[in-house]
XYZ file of C-alpha atoms in Angstrom:
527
model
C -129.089 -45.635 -81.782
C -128.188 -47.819 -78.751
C -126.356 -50.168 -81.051
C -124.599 -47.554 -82.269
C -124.126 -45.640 -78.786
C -122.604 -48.774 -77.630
C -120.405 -49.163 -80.837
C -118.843 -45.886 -79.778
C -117.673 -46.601 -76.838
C -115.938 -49.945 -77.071
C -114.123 -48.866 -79.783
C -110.655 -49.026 -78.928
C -108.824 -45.458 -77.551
C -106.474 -44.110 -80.585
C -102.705 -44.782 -80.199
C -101.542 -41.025 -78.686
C -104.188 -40.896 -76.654
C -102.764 -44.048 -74.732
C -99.464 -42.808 -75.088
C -100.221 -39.442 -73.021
C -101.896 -41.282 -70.097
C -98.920 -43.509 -69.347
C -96.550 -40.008 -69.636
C -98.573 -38.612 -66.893
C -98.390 -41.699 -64.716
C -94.927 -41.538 -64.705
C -94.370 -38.386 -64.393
C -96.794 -38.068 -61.086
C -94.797 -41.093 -59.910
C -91.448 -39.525 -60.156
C -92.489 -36.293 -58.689
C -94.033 -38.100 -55.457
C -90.818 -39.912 -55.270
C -88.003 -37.579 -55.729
C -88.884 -35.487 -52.468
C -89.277 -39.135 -50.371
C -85.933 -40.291 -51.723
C -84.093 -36.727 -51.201
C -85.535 -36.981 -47.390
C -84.391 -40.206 -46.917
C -80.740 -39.484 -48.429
C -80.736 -36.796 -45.972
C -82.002 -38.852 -42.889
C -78.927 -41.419 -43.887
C -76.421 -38.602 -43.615
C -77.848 -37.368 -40.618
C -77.907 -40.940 -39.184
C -74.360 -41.410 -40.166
C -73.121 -38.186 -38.676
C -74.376 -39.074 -35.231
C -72.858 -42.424 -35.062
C -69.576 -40.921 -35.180
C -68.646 -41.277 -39.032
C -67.916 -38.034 -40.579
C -69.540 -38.266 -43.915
C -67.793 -34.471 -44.842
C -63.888 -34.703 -43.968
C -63.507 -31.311 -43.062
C -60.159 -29.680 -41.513
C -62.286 -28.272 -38.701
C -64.195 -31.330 -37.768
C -60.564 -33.660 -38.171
C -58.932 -31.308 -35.389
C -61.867 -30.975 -33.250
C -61.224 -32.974 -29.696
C -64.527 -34.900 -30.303
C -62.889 -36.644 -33.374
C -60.902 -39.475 -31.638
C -57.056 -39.266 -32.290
C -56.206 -36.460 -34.039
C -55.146 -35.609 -37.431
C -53.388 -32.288 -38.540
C -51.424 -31.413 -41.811
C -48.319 -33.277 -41.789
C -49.337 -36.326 -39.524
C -48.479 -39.936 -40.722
C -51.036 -41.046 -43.758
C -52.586 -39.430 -46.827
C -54.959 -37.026 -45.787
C -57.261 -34.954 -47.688
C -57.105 -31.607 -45.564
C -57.976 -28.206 -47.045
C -55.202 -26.186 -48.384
C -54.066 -22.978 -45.288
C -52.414 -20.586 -47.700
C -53.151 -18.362 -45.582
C -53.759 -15.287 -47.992
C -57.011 -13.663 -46.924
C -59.006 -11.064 -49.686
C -58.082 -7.617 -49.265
C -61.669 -7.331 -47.288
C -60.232 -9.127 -44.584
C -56.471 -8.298 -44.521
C -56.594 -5.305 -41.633
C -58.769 -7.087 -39.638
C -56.650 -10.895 -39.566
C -57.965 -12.335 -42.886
C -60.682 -15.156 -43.109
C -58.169 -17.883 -41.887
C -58.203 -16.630 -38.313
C -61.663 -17.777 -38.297
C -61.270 -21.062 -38.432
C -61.216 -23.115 -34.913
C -57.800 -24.232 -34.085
C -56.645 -27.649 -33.840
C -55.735 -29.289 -30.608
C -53.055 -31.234 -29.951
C -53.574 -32.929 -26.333
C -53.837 -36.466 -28.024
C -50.543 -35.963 -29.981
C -47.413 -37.884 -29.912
C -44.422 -36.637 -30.421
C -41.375 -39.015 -30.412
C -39.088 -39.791 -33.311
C -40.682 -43.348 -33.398
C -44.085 -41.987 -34.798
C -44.594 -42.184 -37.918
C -40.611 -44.182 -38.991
C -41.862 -45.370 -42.328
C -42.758 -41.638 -43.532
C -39.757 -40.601 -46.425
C -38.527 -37.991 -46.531
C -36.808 -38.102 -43.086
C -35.971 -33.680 -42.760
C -33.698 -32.249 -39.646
C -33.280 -29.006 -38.567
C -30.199 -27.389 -37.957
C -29.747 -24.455 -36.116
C -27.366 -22.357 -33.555
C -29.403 -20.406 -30.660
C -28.564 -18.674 -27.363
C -32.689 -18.001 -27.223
C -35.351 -18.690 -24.335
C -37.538 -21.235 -23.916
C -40.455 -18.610 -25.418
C -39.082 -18.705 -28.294
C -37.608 -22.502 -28.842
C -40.160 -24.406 -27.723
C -42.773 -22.511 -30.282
C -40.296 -23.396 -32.990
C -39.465 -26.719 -32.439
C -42.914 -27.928 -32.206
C -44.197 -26.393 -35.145
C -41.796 -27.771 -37.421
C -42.683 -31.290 -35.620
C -46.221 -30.612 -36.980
C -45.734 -29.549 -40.765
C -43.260 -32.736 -40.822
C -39.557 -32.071 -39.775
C -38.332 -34.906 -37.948
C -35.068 -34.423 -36.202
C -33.164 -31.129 -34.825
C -29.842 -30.995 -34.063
C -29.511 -27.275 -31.822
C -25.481 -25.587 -31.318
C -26.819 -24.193 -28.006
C -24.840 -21.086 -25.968
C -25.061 -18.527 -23.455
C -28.713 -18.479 -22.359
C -30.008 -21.236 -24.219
C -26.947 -23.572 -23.092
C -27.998 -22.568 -19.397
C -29.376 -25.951 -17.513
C -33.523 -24.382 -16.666
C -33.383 -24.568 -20.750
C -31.080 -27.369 -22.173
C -32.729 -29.678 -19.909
C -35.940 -29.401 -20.941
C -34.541 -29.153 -24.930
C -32.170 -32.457 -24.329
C -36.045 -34.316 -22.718
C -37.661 -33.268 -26.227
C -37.745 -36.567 -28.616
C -36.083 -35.890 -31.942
C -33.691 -32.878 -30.450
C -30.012 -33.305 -30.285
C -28.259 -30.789 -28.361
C -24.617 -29.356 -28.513
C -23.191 -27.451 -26.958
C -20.307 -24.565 -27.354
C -17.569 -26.121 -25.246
C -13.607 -25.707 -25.614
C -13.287 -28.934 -26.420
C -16.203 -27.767 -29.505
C -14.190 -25.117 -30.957
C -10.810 -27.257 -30.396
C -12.307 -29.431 -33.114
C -13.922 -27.352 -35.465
C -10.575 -25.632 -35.334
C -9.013 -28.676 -36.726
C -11.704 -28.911 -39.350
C -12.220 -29.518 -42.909
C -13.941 -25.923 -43.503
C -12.403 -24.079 -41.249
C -8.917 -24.801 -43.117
C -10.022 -23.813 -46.349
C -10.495 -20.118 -48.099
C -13.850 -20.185 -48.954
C -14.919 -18.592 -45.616
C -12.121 -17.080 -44.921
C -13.173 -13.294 -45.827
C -15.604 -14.224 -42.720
C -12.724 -14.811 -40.015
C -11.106 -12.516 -37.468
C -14.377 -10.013 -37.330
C -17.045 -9.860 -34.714
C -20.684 -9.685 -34.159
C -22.401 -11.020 -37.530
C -19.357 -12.177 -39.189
C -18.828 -14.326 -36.281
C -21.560 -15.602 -35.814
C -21.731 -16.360 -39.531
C -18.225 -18.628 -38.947
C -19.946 -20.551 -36.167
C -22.848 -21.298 -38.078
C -21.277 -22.608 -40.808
C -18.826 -24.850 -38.511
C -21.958 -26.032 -37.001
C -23.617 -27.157 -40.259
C -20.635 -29.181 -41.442
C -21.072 -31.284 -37.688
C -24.592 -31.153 -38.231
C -24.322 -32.846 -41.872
C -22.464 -35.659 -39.757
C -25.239 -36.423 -37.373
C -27.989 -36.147 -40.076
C -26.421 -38.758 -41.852
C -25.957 -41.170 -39.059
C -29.545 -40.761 -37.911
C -30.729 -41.446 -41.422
C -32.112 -38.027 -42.547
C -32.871 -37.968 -46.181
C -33.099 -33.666 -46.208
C -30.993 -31.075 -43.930
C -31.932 -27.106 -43.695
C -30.358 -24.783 -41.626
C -32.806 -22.129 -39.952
C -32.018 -19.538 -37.174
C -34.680 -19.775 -34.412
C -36.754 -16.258 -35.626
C -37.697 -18.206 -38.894
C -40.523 -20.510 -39.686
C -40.574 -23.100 -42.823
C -44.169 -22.003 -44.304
C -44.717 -24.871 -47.428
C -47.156 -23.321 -48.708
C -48.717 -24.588 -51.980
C -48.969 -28.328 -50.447
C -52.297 -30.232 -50.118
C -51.262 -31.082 -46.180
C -49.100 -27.723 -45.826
C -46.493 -30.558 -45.161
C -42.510 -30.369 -45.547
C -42.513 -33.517 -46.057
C -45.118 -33.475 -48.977
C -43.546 -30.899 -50.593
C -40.015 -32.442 -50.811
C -41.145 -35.901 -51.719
C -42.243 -34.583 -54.751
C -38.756 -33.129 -55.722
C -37.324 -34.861 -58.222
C -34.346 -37.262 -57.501
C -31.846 -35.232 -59.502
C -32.128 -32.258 -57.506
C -29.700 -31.666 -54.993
C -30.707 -28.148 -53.211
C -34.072 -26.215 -53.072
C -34.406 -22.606 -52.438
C -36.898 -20.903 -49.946
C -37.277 -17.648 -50.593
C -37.799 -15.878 -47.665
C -40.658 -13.251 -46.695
C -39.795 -10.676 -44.011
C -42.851 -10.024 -40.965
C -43.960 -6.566 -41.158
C -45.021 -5.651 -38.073
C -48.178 -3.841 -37.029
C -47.634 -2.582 -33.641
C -45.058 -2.156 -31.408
C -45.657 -3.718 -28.022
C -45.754 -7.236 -29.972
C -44.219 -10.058 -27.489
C -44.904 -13.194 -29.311
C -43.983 -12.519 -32.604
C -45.194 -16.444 -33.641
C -48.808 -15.453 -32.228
C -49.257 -12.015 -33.007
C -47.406 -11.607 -36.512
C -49.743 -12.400 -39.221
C -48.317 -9.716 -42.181
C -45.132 -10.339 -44.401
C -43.426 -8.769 -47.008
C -43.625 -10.824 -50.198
C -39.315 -11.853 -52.047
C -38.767 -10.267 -54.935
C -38.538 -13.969 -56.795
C -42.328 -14.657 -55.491
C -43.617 -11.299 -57.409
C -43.824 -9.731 -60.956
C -40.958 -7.680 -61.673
C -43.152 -5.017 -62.890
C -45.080 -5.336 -59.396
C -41.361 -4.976 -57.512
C -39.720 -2.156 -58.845
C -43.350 -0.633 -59.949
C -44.213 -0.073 -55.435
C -40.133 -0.696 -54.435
C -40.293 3.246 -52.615
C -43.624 2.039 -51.050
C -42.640 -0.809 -49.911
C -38.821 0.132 -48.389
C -40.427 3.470 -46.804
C -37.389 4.945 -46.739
C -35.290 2.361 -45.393
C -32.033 1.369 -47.046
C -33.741 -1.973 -48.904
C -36.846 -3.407 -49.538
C -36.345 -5.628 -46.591
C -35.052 -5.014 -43.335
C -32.418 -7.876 -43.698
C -31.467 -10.809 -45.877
C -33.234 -11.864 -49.152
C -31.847 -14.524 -50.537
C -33.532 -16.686 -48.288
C -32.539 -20.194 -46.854
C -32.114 -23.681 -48.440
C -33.042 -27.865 -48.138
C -29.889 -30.269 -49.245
C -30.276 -33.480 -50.077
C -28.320 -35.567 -47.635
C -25.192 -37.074 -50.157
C -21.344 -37.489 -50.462
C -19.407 -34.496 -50.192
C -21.937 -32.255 -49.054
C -20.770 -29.160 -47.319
C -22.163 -25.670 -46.202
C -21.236 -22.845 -48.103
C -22.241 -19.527 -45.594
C -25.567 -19.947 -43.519
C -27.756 -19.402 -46.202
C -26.595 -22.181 -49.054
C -25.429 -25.693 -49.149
C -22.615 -27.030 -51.744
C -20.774 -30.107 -52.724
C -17.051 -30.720 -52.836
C -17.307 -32.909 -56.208
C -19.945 -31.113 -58.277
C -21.843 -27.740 -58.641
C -25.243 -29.142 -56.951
C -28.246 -29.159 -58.982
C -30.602 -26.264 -57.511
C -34.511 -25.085 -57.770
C -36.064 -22.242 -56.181
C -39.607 -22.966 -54.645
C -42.640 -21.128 -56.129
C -44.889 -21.336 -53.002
C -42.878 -22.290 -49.995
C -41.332 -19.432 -48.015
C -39.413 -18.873 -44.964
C -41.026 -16.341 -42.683
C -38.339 -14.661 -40.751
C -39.771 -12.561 -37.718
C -36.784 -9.801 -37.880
C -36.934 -7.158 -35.872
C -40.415 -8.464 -34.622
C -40.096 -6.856 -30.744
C -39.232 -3.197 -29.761
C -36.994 -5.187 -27.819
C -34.690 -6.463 -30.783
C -33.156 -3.358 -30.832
C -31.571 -3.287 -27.946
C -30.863 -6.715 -27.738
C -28.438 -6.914 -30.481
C -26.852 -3.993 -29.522
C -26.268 -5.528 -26.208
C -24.744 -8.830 -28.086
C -21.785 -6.625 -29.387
C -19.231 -4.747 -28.927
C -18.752 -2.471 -31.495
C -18.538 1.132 -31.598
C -21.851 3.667 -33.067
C -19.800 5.103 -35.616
C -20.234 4.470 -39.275
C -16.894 2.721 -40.004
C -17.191 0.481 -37.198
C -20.361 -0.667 -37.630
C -18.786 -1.866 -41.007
C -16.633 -4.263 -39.695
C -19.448 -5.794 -37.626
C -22.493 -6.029 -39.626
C -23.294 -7.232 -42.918
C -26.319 -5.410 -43.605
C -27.243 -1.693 -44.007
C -30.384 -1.492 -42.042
C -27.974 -3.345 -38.887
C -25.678 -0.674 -39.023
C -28.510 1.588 -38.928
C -30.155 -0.155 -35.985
C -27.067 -0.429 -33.803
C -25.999 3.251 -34.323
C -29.567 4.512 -32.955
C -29.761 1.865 -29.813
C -26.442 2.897 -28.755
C -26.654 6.682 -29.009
C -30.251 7.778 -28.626
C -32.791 8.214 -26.069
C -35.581 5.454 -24.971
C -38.020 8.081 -26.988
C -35.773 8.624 -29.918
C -35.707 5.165 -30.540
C -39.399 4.313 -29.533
C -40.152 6.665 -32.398
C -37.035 5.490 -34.663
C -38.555 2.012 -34.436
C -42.124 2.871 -35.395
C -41.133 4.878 -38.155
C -38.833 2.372 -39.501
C -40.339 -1.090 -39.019
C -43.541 -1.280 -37.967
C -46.925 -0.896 -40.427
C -48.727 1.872 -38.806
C -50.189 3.496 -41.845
C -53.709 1.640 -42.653
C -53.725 2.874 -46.108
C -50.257 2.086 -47.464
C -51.111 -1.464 -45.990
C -53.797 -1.898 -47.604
C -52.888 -0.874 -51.413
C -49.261 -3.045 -50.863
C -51.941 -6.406 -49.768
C -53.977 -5.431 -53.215
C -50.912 -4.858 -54.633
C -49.780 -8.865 -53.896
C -46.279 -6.541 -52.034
C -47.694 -7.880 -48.423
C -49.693 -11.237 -47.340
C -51.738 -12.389 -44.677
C -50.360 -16.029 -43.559
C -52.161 -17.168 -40.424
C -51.417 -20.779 -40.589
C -47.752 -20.655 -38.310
C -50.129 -18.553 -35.837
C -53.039 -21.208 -35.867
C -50.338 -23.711 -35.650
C -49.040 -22.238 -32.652
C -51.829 -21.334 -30.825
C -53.522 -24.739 -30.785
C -49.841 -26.037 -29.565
C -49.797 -23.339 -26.266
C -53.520 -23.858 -26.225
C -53.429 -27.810 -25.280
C -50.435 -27.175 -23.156
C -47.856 -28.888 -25.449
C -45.508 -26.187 -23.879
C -46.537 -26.334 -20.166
C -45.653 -30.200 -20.497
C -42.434 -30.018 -22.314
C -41.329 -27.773 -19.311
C -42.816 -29.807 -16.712
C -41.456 -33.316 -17.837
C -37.734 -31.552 -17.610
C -38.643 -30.071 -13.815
C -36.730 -33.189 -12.266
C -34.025 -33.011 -14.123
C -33.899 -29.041 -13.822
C -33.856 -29.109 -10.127
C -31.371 -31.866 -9.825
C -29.032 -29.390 -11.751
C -29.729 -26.162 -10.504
C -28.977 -28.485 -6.785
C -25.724 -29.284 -8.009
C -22.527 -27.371 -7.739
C -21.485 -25.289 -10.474
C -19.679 -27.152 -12.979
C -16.024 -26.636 -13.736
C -14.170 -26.427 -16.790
C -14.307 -29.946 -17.247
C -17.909 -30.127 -17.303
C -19.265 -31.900 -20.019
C -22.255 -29.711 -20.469
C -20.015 -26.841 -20.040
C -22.685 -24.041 -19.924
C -20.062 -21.718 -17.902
C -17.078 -22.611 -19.992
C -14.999 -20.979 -20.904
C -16.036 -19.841 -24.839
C -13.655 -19.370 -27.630
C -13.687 -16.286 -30.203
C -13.287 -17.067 -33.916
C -10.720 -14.650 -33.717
C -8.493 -16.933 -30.845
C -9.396 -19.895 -32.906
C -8.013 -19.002 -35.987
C -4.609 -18.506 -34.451
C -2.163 -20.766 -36.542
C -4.565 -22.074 -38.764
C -3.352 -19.404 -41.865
C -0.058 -22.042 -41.953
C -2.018 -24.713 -42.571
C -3.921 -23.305 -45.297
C -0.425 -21.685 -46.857
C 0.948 -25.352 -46.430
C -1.904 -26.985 -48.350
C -1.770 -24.680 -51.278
C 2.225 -25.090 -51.371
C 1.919 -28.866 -51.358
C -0.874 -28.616 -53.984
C -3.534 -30.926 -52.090
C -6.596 -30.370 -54.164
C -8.402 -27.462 -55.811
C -10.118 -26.098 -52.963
C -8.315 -22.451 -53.030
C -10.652 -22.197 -56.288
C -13.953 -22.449 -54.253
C -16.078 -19.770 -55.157
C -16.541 -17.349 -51.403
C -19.593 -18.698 -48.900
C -22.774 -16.862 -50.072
C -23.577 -14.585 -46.711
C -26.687 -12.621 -46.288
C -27.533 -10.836 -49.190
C -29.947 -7.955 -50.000
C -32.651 -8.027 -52.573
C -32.735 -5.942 -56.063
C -32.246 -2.675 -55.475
C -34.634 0.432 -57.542
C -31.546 1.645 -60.070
């Protein structure tokens, strides 16, 4: 029995028996090691964190101050950043959308002079005319410095031309300033575009019309200097509008036309309108976060399907324009062709409209707006003559009532006619895709006051801003000229119909077959 007993047990263990102990082994072994490796993957992160490396490359850790030199959307360099579209759920829209949450970016460590950043192509200027404040300018300018725009060439007058502001604008690196001096309107008198028909249904009116002339004189200079500084891209924007390139990775200008093809001459912004929700706003850059979507950014079905929601009674779907504003390629024979459009003397440019990218135009953002363009002209309240001054329907409108009706009256006329005060028409025209939330301009913005880019703009100009304002008031041969004397369109044009007669006798070129400047234009109308 022992022999046997003893036979038993050294005979050898069968073949699955074997194979199910060394399963288990290995098994125990990888569960005791997965949690010790996960810990120490987690103690490496941790480790790396603290030492200053950033092993997530988020936007709100990038703009923090405790990140070394900082990096924002549109600074030199690919970065990774996440995408500010800026549309918030329809949870969030009344109370400022899920963007507004995020910390701002500062900008105490930025720098910027034309020299940072020279290698970056596209190189994109401004354009723009302005008789605006410094609350309103400086906002602008430095905005557009952050999403990527790299020169600005400013037509200043009136108040902005005045020295406590063109001082501190001239100190700005990357702004060019002119100004509207006799000598100015001598030579765009003399010009190519003034002596041709295309804008001529534009001359001899005031108010919008002529302002429309002096903008387009301006762009033709302004395609002059752009070219001798090297810009690759030109746009012309009024100083209540904000580029917003939305659909970008860096929500970059500059991204978004470096990837437009070379053929392409012109690109489109539509533009969306700000739709106001109160009406003691004062920074409309800050405080504006709502905008009316362009007909070309919606379904036509979605347009026409809410239009009488959406106008509320008012003589368009927007207030003003809608055919928004356009980027030209810097080339041979460009021209402008109104405020709104570019165009080329030898060929019919090659155009795209923009799916994403917007301009956000802040129209009739302040209570104050009303009153202010009523004070900038001259015309009479009457239907006829508002005609002859303003382009647009809902202008007319808005003249007629802040030049006949009481502070009340229009109080009440204003709230009723631009701003959003009814929570639940807002909220089915957000659902409805008709309004947006777009926070990023206001982020922007508020970082920029926030770290005192402002406040130092201002205070770098103070020496220069006393030594004029110590000086005696300039004369007519001042080259500044801020107290010149200012010519109409009207006195400009005086003998310049016999040149244009004299042109089309001799037969010099085909320019009397120029198609009319485009001028602002209203969207679609509900038929």
């Amino acid at each position: 029995m022992a022999g046997g007993s003893l036979r038993l047990l050294t005979t050898p263990l069968h073949p699955t028996t074997s194979h199910h102990h060394s399963f288990a082994t290995k098994l125990f072994l990888f569960l005791t090691l997965l949690p010790l490796s996960l810990a120490l993957f987690a103690f490496a992160l941790q480790w790396r964190g603290n030492n200053g490396i950033n092993a997530i490359d988020d936007p709100v850790t990038r703009w923090s101050p405790d990140h070394g030199r900082l990096q924002f959307p549109g600074m030199r360099g690919s970065i990774e950043v996440q995408r500010i579209s800026g549309d918030a759920p329809a949870s969030d829209v009344l109370c400022g959308g899920g963007e507004r949450k995020r910390r701002r970016g500062e900008f105490r460590d930025w720098k910027f002079g034309v020299d940072n950043g020279t290698e970056l192509r596209p190189k994109i200027c401004i354009t723009g005319s302005t008789a605006g404040t410094l609350e309103q300018i400086l906002p602008w300018i430095f905005y557009h410095k952050v999403i990527g725009i790299r020169y600005f060439f400013l037509f200043v007058e009136g108040k902005g031309a005045s020295p406590q502001i063109s001082k501190v604008l001239e100190r700005i690196p990357g702004v060019k300033v002119i100004y509207r001096t006799k000598e100015l309107e001598e030579q765009q008198a003399r010009s190519r575009v003034w002596n041709e028909t295309w804008l001529a249904s534009f001359f001899y009116k005031p108010c919008n019309y002529e302002l429309f002339v002096k903008q387009s004189l301006n762009m033709e200079m302004a395609i002059v200097m752009a070219r001798d500084a090297g810009m690759d891209w030109i746009l012309h924007l009024d100083t209540d509008e904000l580029v917003h390139p939305g659909g970008t990775r860096e929500y970059s200008v500059r991204e978004l036309l470096s990837e437009i093809p070379k053929n392409v001459d012109m690109v489109v912004f539509p533009n969306y309108e700000s739709s106001v929700e109160r009406d003691d706003v004062k920074e409309p850059f800050t405080e504006v976060s709502m905008f009316k979507k362009n007909y070309d950014h919606l379904p036509r079905d979605t347009y026409f399907g809410n239009y009488k929601d959406a106008t509320r009674g008012n003589p368009n779907y927007f207030l003003t324009y809608g055919n928004g504003k356009s980027a030209a390629r810097i080339q041979d024979h460009l021209r402008p062709n109104g405020a709104h459009r570019w165009h080329n003397y030898m060929k019919t440019p090659n155009e795209i409209k923009l799916d994403e990218a917007a301009i956000l135009h802040y129209t009739y953002a302040q209570y104050s707006d009303l009153t202010s363009r009523r004070d900038r002209c001259g015309c009479k309240p009457t239907k006829d003559d508002v005609k002859r001054c303003f382009m647009l329907e809902f202008d007319r409108a808005a003249f007629i009532v802040a030049s006949t009706a009481t502070e009340d009256e229009m109080l009440r006329w204003y709230q009723e006619h631009v701003v959003w005060m009814d929570k639940e028409l807002k909220l089915k025209l957000l659902r409805k895709g008709i309004l947006t939330r777009i926070d990023a301009p206001m982020m922007i913005i508020q970082g920029l006051k926030a770290s005192g880019v402002f406040t130092s703009a201002i205070t770098s100009a103070q020496g220069a801003i006393l030594k004029a304002s110590s000086s005696s008031i300039p004369s007519s041969n001042s080259s500044h000229g801020f107290q010149r004397e200012s010519i109409s369109s009207k006195k400009i044009g005086g003998n310049h119909k016999f040149h244009a007669t004299t042109r089309k006798v001799l037969g010099v070129g085909a320019l009397e077959t120029l198609a009319e400047a485009v001028p602002p234009l209203s969207p679609p109308r509900l038929r």
